[in-house]
Amino acid sequence: MSRLTRPTLAATLLAALSAALGGCEKSPATNSPAAGSTAAGASADTFLVGHYASMTGSEATFGVSTDNGIRLAVSEQNAAGGVNGRQITLITYDNQGKPQESVTAVTRLIDQDHVVAVLGEVASSRSLAGAPVCQRKGVPMITPSSTNPDVTAVGNMISRVCFIDPFQGYVGAKFARENLKLSKAATLYNRAQAYSSGLNSNFIDSFKKLGGEVVSEQAYSDGDNDFSAQLTAIRQMGAEFIYVPGYYTEVVNIAKQARKLGLDVPLIGGDGWDSEELRNAGSSLNGCYFSNHYSQEDTRPEVQEFVKRYQAEYGKVPDGLAALGYDSVRLLFDAAARAQSLSGADLARAINSTKGFKGVTGTITIDAKRNATKDAVVLEVVDGVPKYKATIKPD
């Protein structure tokens, strides 16, 4: 598990206790609307934002990092006067990494707390659970990090600040073919996750178009922790590398087991690898790569200022999830300042018309399908720490 700062640890423990007592609960680290208040999101002096995330569970670093980034942006915006004179209040609910809890959390944020907009989720499967609720109730939702194309296809209330998997699959394929000069790939993906299965298909399509060959395609399911059968099959097919479009929770075990089997080829993956938990792989992931949304080594002022302020607040270097959380709520503030009103329709219209927004993760323009178009970076893992390796631009 990640090492949490003291306030975040307290919030997470209380959220977990609350969840155990009765489903997802409001993080106590947030400011809550007064009991019995109505339409708090539209009040004259408050701009109420909801966030649903995996603050606990096996992928908790996703939710904690994203929430940290959002809170930092909220604090900065409030210090600068808020949004149109309104101070921002953030409510975060823990979905425990479960799709059904995501439905409960989003419904509660809208029906009980009356938020103006919703942020979330990281995992595409959980965003696909929460997005229909926002669409049906007419409340804008911005997902910071869900890359499956189906998420924003839910409707005009749903947008994102990250790139999508067809591009991310292309990034992995192009890096393998042109930077590493590799031509024989195997893939190992989670068939139960929309993110993993979709990205696997996107990578294969791009790799074949670039002249590569996929010699083995292996799969696993949620909860699996023994990958030796799949890795043995891959070894027999002579793959030069393995594309692993999974989450960090699985990648660490896959890398360790591959090395134990003598399978000493690079692993390449997507942004689901991004976590400080990669350190648990020791040297097993050295010489492996993953695509991501930003590098802390980027010298742009937006990046270096963000890294500096995040480290001062939380005592560690922000990962890509934190950067995307930061960008998502700042883009929301920008749209709210431009919107004709804070009604769901007007706010969604302003979000969807965003062009050239300068974020930590790049310059963001929302396209006709409400996706962000921008560059991707490829990071190399060195003793568990991601290091910048390359930038891949959209065609």
Coordinates of C-alpha atoms in Angstrom, one line a residue:
M1 CA 0.0 0.0 0.0
S2 CA 1.1 3.5 -0.5
R3 CA 2.5 5.6 2.3
L4 CA -0.1 8.2 3.1
T5 CA 0.3 11.6 4.6
R6 CA -1.2 11.9 8.1
P7 CA -4.4 13.8 7.1
T8 CA -5.0 11.5 4.1
L9 CA -4.4 8.4 6.2
A10 CA -7.0 9.6 8.8
A11 CA -9.5 10.4 6.1
T12 CA -9.0 7.0 4.4
L13 CA -9.3 5.1 7.6
L14 CA -12.5 6.9 8.6
A15 CA -13.9 6.4 5.1
A16 CA -13.1 2.7 5.3
L17 CA -14.9 2.5 8.7
S18 CA -17.9 4.4 7.3
A19 CA -18.0 2.1 4.3
A20 CA -18.0 -0.9 6.6
L21 CA -20.9 0.6 8.5
G22 CA -23.1 1.4 5.6
G23 CA -21.6 1.7 2.1
C24 CA -19.6 4.6 0.7
E25 CA -19.3 7.6 2.9
K26 CA -18.2 11.2 2.6
S27 CA -14.5 11.7 3.3
P28 CA -14.2 13.7 6.5
A29 CA -11.3 15.7 5.1
T30 CA -13.8 17.5 2.8
N31 CA -16.0 20.4 3.8
S32 CA -19.6 19.2 4.0
P33 CA -22.7 21.2 3.2
A34 CA -24.8 22.0 6.3
A35 CA -27.2 19.4 7.3
G36 CA -30.5 19.8 5.6
S37 CA -29.1 22.2 3.0
T38 CA -30.6 22.0 -0.5
A39 CA -29.2 22.9 -3.9
A40 CA -25.9 23.7 -2.2
G41 CA -24.1 23.4 -5.6
A42 CA -26.1 26.4 -6.9
S43 CA -25.9 28.6 -3.8
A44 CA -24.7 32.2 -4.0
D45 CA -21.4 31.6 -2.1
T46 CA -20.6 28.0 -2.7
F47 CA -19.4 26.0 -5.7
L48 CA -19.9 22.3 -4.7
V49 CA -17.9 19.6 -6.6
G50 CA -18.2 15.8 -6.1
H51 CA -15.5 13.2 -6.5
Y52 CA -15.9 9.4 -6.4
A53 CA -12.7 7.3 -6.2
S54 CA -11.1 4.2 -4.9
M55 CA -9.8 5.7 -1.7
T56 CA -9.5 2.1 -0.3
G57 CA -9.2 -1.3 -1.9
S58 CA -6.5 -2.9 -4.1
E59 CA -6.1 0.2 -6.3
A60 CA -6.2 2.8 -3.6
T61 CA -3.2 4.7 -4.9
F62 CA -5.3 5.7 -7.9
G63 CA -8.0 7.3 -5.8
V64 CA -5.7 8.9 -3.2
S65 CA -3.3 10.4 -5.8
T66 CA -6.2 11.8 -7.8
D67 CA -7.9 13.2 -4.7
N68 CA -4.7 14.8 -3.6
G69 CA -4.3 16.6 -7.0
I70 CA -7.9 17.8 -6.9
R71 CA -7.6 19.1 -3.3
L72 CA -4.4 21.0 -4.2
A73 CA -6.2 22.7 -7.1
V74 CA -9.3 23.5 -5.0
S75 CA -7.0 25.1 -2.3
E76 CA -5.2 27.2 -4.8
Q77 CA -8.4 28.3 -6.5
N78 CA -10.1 29.3 -3.2
A79 CA -7.0 31.3 -2.2
A80 CA -7.4 33.1 -5.6
G81 CA -11.0 34.0 -4.9
G82 CA -12.9 30.8 -5.9
V83 CA -15.1 30.5 -9.0
N84 CA -17.0 33.6 -9.9
G85 CA -16.7 34.7 -6.3
R86 CA -17.9 31.4 -4.9
Q87 CA -15.7 29.3 -2.6
I88 CA -15.3 25.7 -3.7
T89 CA -16.3 22.8 -1.5
L90 CA -15.2 19.3 -2.5
I91 CA -17.0 16.1 -1.4
T92 CA -15.2 12.8 -2.0
Y93 CA -16.9 9.4 -1.6
D94 CA -14.9 6.2 -1.5
N95 CA -16.3 3.6 -3.9
Q96 CA -13.8 0.9 -2.6
G97 CA -12.8 0.2 -6.2
K98 CA -16.2 -1.3 -7.0
P99 CA -18.5 -0.4 -9.9
Q100 CA -21.7 -0.8 -7.9
E101 CA -20.4 1.5 -5.1
S102 CA -19.6 4.0 -7.9
V103 CA -23.3 4.1 -8.8
T104 CA -24.2 4.7 -5.1
A105 CA -21.6 7.4 -4.7
V106 CA -22.6 9.3 -7.8
T107 CA -26.3 9.1 -7.0
R108 CA -25.7 10.4 -3.5
L109 CA -23.5 13.3 -4.7
I110 CA -26.2 14.4 -7.1
D111 CA -29.4 13.7 -5.2
Q112 CA -28.3 14.4 -1.6
D113 CA -25.4 16.8 -1.9
H114 CA -26.6 18.7 -5.1
V115 CA -23.1 19.0 -6.6
V116 CA -22.6 21.2 -9.6
A117 CA -20.3 18.7 -11.3
V118 CA -18.8 15.2 -10.7
L119 CA -15.1 14.2 -11.1
G120 CA -14.2 10.5 -11.5
E121 CA -13.2 7.8 -11.9
V122 CA -9.7 6.5 -12.7
A123 CA -10.8 3.0 -13.8
S124 CA -12.9 2.8 -16.9
S125 CA -15.1 0.1 -15.6
R126 CA -16.1 2.3 -12.6
S127 CA -16.5 5.4 -14.8
L128 CA -18.8 3.3 -17.0
A129 CA -20.9 2.6 -13.9
G130 CA -21.1 6.3 -12.7
A131 CA -21.4 8.0 -16.1
P132 CA -25.0 6.9 -16.9
V133 CA -26.2 8.4 -13.6
C134 CA -24.7 11.8 -14.4
Q135 CA -26.0 11.7 -18.0
R136 CA -29.5 10.7 -16.8
K137 CA -29.6 13.4 -14.1
G138 CA -28.0 16.2 -16.3
V139 CA -24.9 16.8 -14.2
P140 CA -21.5 17.1 -16.0
M141 CA -18.9 14.5 -15.2
I142 CA -15.2 14.8 -16.1
T143 CA -13.2 11.7 -15.7
P144 CA -9.5 12.5 -15.0
S145 CA -8.1 9.2 -16.2
S146 CA -10.5 6.7 -17.7
T147 CA -9.1 6.0 -21.2
N148 CA -11.7 3.5 -22.6
P149 CA -13.6 5.3 -25.5
D150 CA -17.0 4.0 -24.3
V151 CA -16.9 6.3 -21.3
T152 CA -17.6 9.6 -23.1
A153 CA -19.8 7.8 -25.5
V154 CA -22.4 7.6 -22.7
G155 CA -23.5 11.1 -23.6
N156 CA -22.9 14.9 -23.8
M157 CA -22.6 15.3 -20.0
I158 CA -19.5 13.1 -19.9
S159 CA -16.0 14.3 -20.9
R160 CA -12.4 13.6 -20.0
V161 CA -8.9 15.3 -19.7
C162 CA -6.9 12.2 -20.6
F163 CA -6.1 10.6 -24.0
I164 CA -8.0 7.5 -25.1
D165 CA -6.9 3.9 -25.5
P166 CA -6.7 3.8 -29.4
F167 CA -4.0 6.4 -29.1
Q168 CA -2.4 4.8 -26.1
G169 CA -2.3 1.4 -27.8
Y170 CA -0.6 3.2 -30.8
V171 CA 1.9 4.8 -28.4
G172 CA 3.0 1.4 -27.0
A173 CA 3.2 -0.1 -30.5
K174 CA 5.1 2.7 -32.0
F175 CA 7.6 2.9 -29.2
A176 CA 8.2 -0.9 -29.4
R177 CA 8.6 -0.8 -33.2
E178 CA 10.5 2.4 -33.8
N179 CA 12.4 3.1 -30.5
L180 CA 13.2 -0.5 -29.4
K181 CA 13.2 -2.0 -32.9
L182 CA 11.1 -5.0 -31.7
S183 CA 8.9 -7.0 -34.1
K184 CA 7.5 -10.0 -32.1
A185 CA 5.0 -9.3 -29.3
A186 CA 3.0 -11.2 -26.8
T187 CA 0.2 -9.7 -24.8
L188 CA -1.1 -10.5 -21.3
Y189 CA -4.3 -8.7 -20.3
N190 CA -7.2 -8.8 -17.8
R191 CA -10.3 -10.0 -19.7
A192 CA -12.5 -8.7 -16.9
Q193 CA -11.5 -5.0 -17.1
A194 CA -12.8 -2.8 -19.8
Y195 CA -9.6 -0.8 -19.7
S196 CA -7.3 -3.8 -20.1
S197 CA -9.2 -5.7 -22.7
G198 CA -9.8 -2.5 -24.8
L199 CA -6.2 -1.4 -24.6
N200 CA -5.0 -4.9 -25.5
S201 CA -7.1 -4.8 -28.7
N202 CA -5.9 -1.2 -29.5
F203 CA -2.3 -2.2 -29.1
I204 CA -2.6 -5.3 -31.3
D205 CA -4.3 -3.4 -34.1
S206 CA -1.6 -0.7 -34.1
F207 CA 1.3 -3.1 -33.8
K208 CA 0.2 -5.1 -36.8
K209 CA -0.3 -2.0 -38.8
L210 CA 3.3 -1.0 -38.0
G211 CA 4.5 -4.4 -39.3
G212 CA 4.8 -6.2 -36.1
E213 CA 3.7 -9.8 -35.3
V214 CA 1.7 -10.9 -32.2
V215 CA 2.9 -14.4 -31.5
S216 CA 0.8 -15.1 -28.3
E217 CA -2.3 -13.5 -26.7
Q218 CA -2.9 -14.5 -23.1
A219 CA -5.5 -13.4 -20.5
Y220 CA -6.3 -13.5 -16.8
S221 CA -9.2 -12.4 -14.6
D222 CA -9.7 -10.2 -11.6
G223 CA -8.0 -11.6 -8.5
D224 CA -5.6 -13.9 -10.3
N225 CA -2.1 -13.9 -8.8
D226 CA -0.4 -16.8 -10.6
F227 CA 0.5 -16.0 -14.1
S228 CA 3.0 -18.8 -14.6
A229 CA 0.9 -20.8 -17.2
Q230 CA 0.5 -17.7 -19.4
L231 CA 4.1 -16.7 -19.1
T232 CA 5.3 -20.2 -19.9
A233 CA 3.2 -20.2 -23.1
I234 CA 4.6 -16.8 -24.1
R235 CA 8.2 -18.0 -23.5
Q236 CA 7.6 -21.0 -25.9
M237 CA 6.5 -18.6 -28.7
G238 CA 9.7 -16.5 -28.7
A239 CA 8.2 -13.1 -28.0
E240 CA 10.7 -10.2 -27.9
F241 CA 8.5 -8.3 -25.4
I242 CA 5.2 -8.6 -23.6
Y243 CA 2.5 -5.9 -23.7
V244 CA 0.8 -5.9 -20.3
P245 CA -2.2 -3.4 -20.3
G246 CA -3.1 -4.0 -16.7
Y247 CA -2.9 -2.2 -13.4
Y248 CA 0.1 -1.9 -11.1
T249 CA -1.4 -4.4 -8.8
E250 CA -0.9 -7.2 -11.4
V251 CA 2.2 -5.9 -13.1
V252 CA 4.5 -6.3 -10.1
N253 CA 3.6 -10.0 -9.8
I254 CA 3.8 -10.6 -13.5
A255 CA 7.3 -9.1 -13.7
K256 CA 8.6 -11.1 -10.7
Q257 CA 7.1 -14.4 -12.1
A258 CA 8.5 -13.7 -15.6
R259 CA 12.0 -13.2 -14.3
K260 CA 11.7 -16.4 -12.1
L261 CA 10.8 -18.3 -15.3
G262 CA 13.8 -16.9 -17.0
L263 CA 11.7 -14.8 -19.3
D264 CA 14.0 -11.8 -19.5
V265 CA 12.2 -9.6 -22.1
P266 CA 10.9 -6.1 -21.7
L267 CA 7.4 -5.6 -20.4
I268 CA 5.5 -2.6 -21.9
G269 CA 2.2 -1.3 -20.6
G270 CA -0.1 1.6 -20.2
D271 CA -1.0 4.3 -17.7
G272 CA -2.5 1.7 -15.3
W273 CA 1.0 0.9 -14.2
D274 CA 1.4 4.4 -12.7
S275 CA 1.9 4.0 -8.9
E276 CA 4.6 4.2 -6.3
E277 CA 3.8 0.5 -5.7
L278 CA 6.0 -0.4 -8.7
R279 CA 8.9 -0.2 -6.2
N280 CA 7.7 -3.5 -4.8
A281 CA 8.9 -5.2 -8.1
G282 CA 12.5 -4.5 -7.1
S283 CA 14.7 -4.8 -10.2
S284 CA 12.2 -7.1 -12.0
L285 CA 10.8 -4.1 -13.9
N286 CA 14.1 -2.5 -14.8
G287 CA 14.2 -2.0 -18.6
C288 CA 10.4 -2.0 -18.8
Y289 CA 8.3 0.9 -20.1
F290 CA 4.8 2.3 -19.8
S291 CA 2.9 5.1 -21.5
N292 CA 1.7 8.0 -19.3
H293 CA 0.2 11.5 -19.3
Y294 CA 3.1 13.4 -17.9
S295 CA 6.6 13.2 -16.6
Q296 CA 7.8 15.0 -13.5
E297 CA 11.0 15.7 -15.4
D298 CA 9.1 17.9 -17.9
T299 CA 10.7 21.4 -17.7
R300 CA 7.5 23.3 -18.6
P301 CA 6.7 25.9 -15.9
E302 CA 3.2 24.4 -15.4
V303 CA 4.8 21.0 -14.5
Q304 CA 7.6 22.2 -12.3
E305 CA 5.3 24.6 -10.3
F306 CA 2.8 21.7 -9.8
V307 CA 5.5 19.3 -8.7
K308 CA 6.9 21.8 -6.2
R309 CA 3.5 22.7 -4.6
Y310 CA 2.5 19.0 -4.5
Q311 CA 5.7 18.0 -2.8
A312 CA 5.3 20.8 -0.3
E313 CA 1.7 19.7 0.5
Y314 CA 2.1 15.9 0.5
G315 CA 5.8 15.2 0.8
K316 CA 6.3 13.2 -2.3
V317 CA 6.5 13.4 -6.1
P318 CA 3.1 13.4 -7.8
D319 CA 2.3 10.6 -10.2
G320 CA 0.2 11.0 -13.4
L321 CA -3.0 10.3 -11.6
A322 CA -2.4 13.3 -9.3
A323 CA -1.6 15.5 -12.3
L324 CA -4.8 14.5 -14.1
G325 CA -6.9 15.1 -11.0
Y326 CA -5.4 18.5 -10.8
D327 CA -6.0 19.2 -14.4
S328 CA -9.6 17.9 -14.4
V329 CA -10.8 20.3 -11.6
R330 CA -8.9 23.3 -13.0
L331 CA -10.5 22.7 -16.4
L332 CA -13.9 22.6 -14.6
F333 CA -13.1 25.9 -12.9
D334 CA -12.1 27.4 -16.3
A335 CA -15.4 26.2 -17.9
A336 CA -17.5 27.4 -15.0
A337 CA -16.1 30.9 -15.4
R338 CA -17.0 30.8 -19.1
A339 CA -20.4 29.2 -18.8
Q340 CA -23.7 31.2 -19.2
S341 CA -24.9 29.6 -16.0
L342 CA -24.1 26.7 -13.7
S343 CA -27.0 24.6 -15.0
G344 CA -25.9 21.2 -16.1
A345 CA -26.5 22.0 -19.8
D346 CA -24.6 25.3 -19.8
L347 CA -21.7 23.9 -17.8
A348 CA -21.4 20.8 -19.9
R349 CA -21.5 23.0 -23.0
A350 CA -18.6 25.1 -21.7
I351 CA -16.5 22.1 -20.7
N352 CA -17.0 20.5 -24.1
S353 CA -15.9 23.7 -25.9
T354 CA -12.6 23.9 -24.1
K355 CA -9.7 24.6 -26.4
G356 CA -6.0 25.1 -25.7
F357 CA -6.3 24.7 -21.9
K358 CA -2.7 24.6 -20.5
G359 CA -2.6 21.8 -18.0
V360 CA 0.2 19.9 -16.2
T361 CA -0.5 16.9 -18.5
G362 CA -0.3 19.0 -21.7
T363 CA -2.4 21.4 -23.7
I364 CA -5.9 20.1 -23.6
T365 CA -8.5 20.6 -26.4
I366 CA -11.8 18.7 -26.0
D367 CA -12.8 17.2 -29.3
A368 CA -16.3 16.5 -30.8
K369 CA -16.5 13.2 -28.8
R370 CA -15.5 15.0 -25.6
N371 CA -12.1 13.4 -25.5
A372 CA -8.8 15.2 -24.9
T373 CA -6.3 15.3 -27.7
K374 CA -2.6 15.7 -26.6
D375 CA 0.8 14.0 -26.5
A376 CA 1.8 11.0 -24.5
V377 CA 5.1 10.2 -22.8
V378 CA 6.8 6.8 -22.4
L379 CA 8.5 6.2 -19.1
E380 CA 11.2 3.7 -18.3
V381 CA 11.1 2.0 -14.9
V382 CA 14.4 2.2 -13.0
D383 CA 14.4 0.5 -9.6
G384 CA 10.7 1.2 -9.3
V385 CA 11.0 4.8 -10.3
P386 CA 9.6 6.1 -13.7
K387 CA 12.1 8.0 -15.8
Y388 CA 11.3 10.0 -19.0
K389 CA 12.2 8.1 -22.2
A390 CA 10.2 9.5 -25.1
T391 CA 7.3 11.6 -26.3
I392 CA 4.8 10.3 -28.8
K393 CA 2.5 12.7 -30.6
P394 CA -0.9 11.9 -32.1
D395 CA -0.9 11.4 -35.9

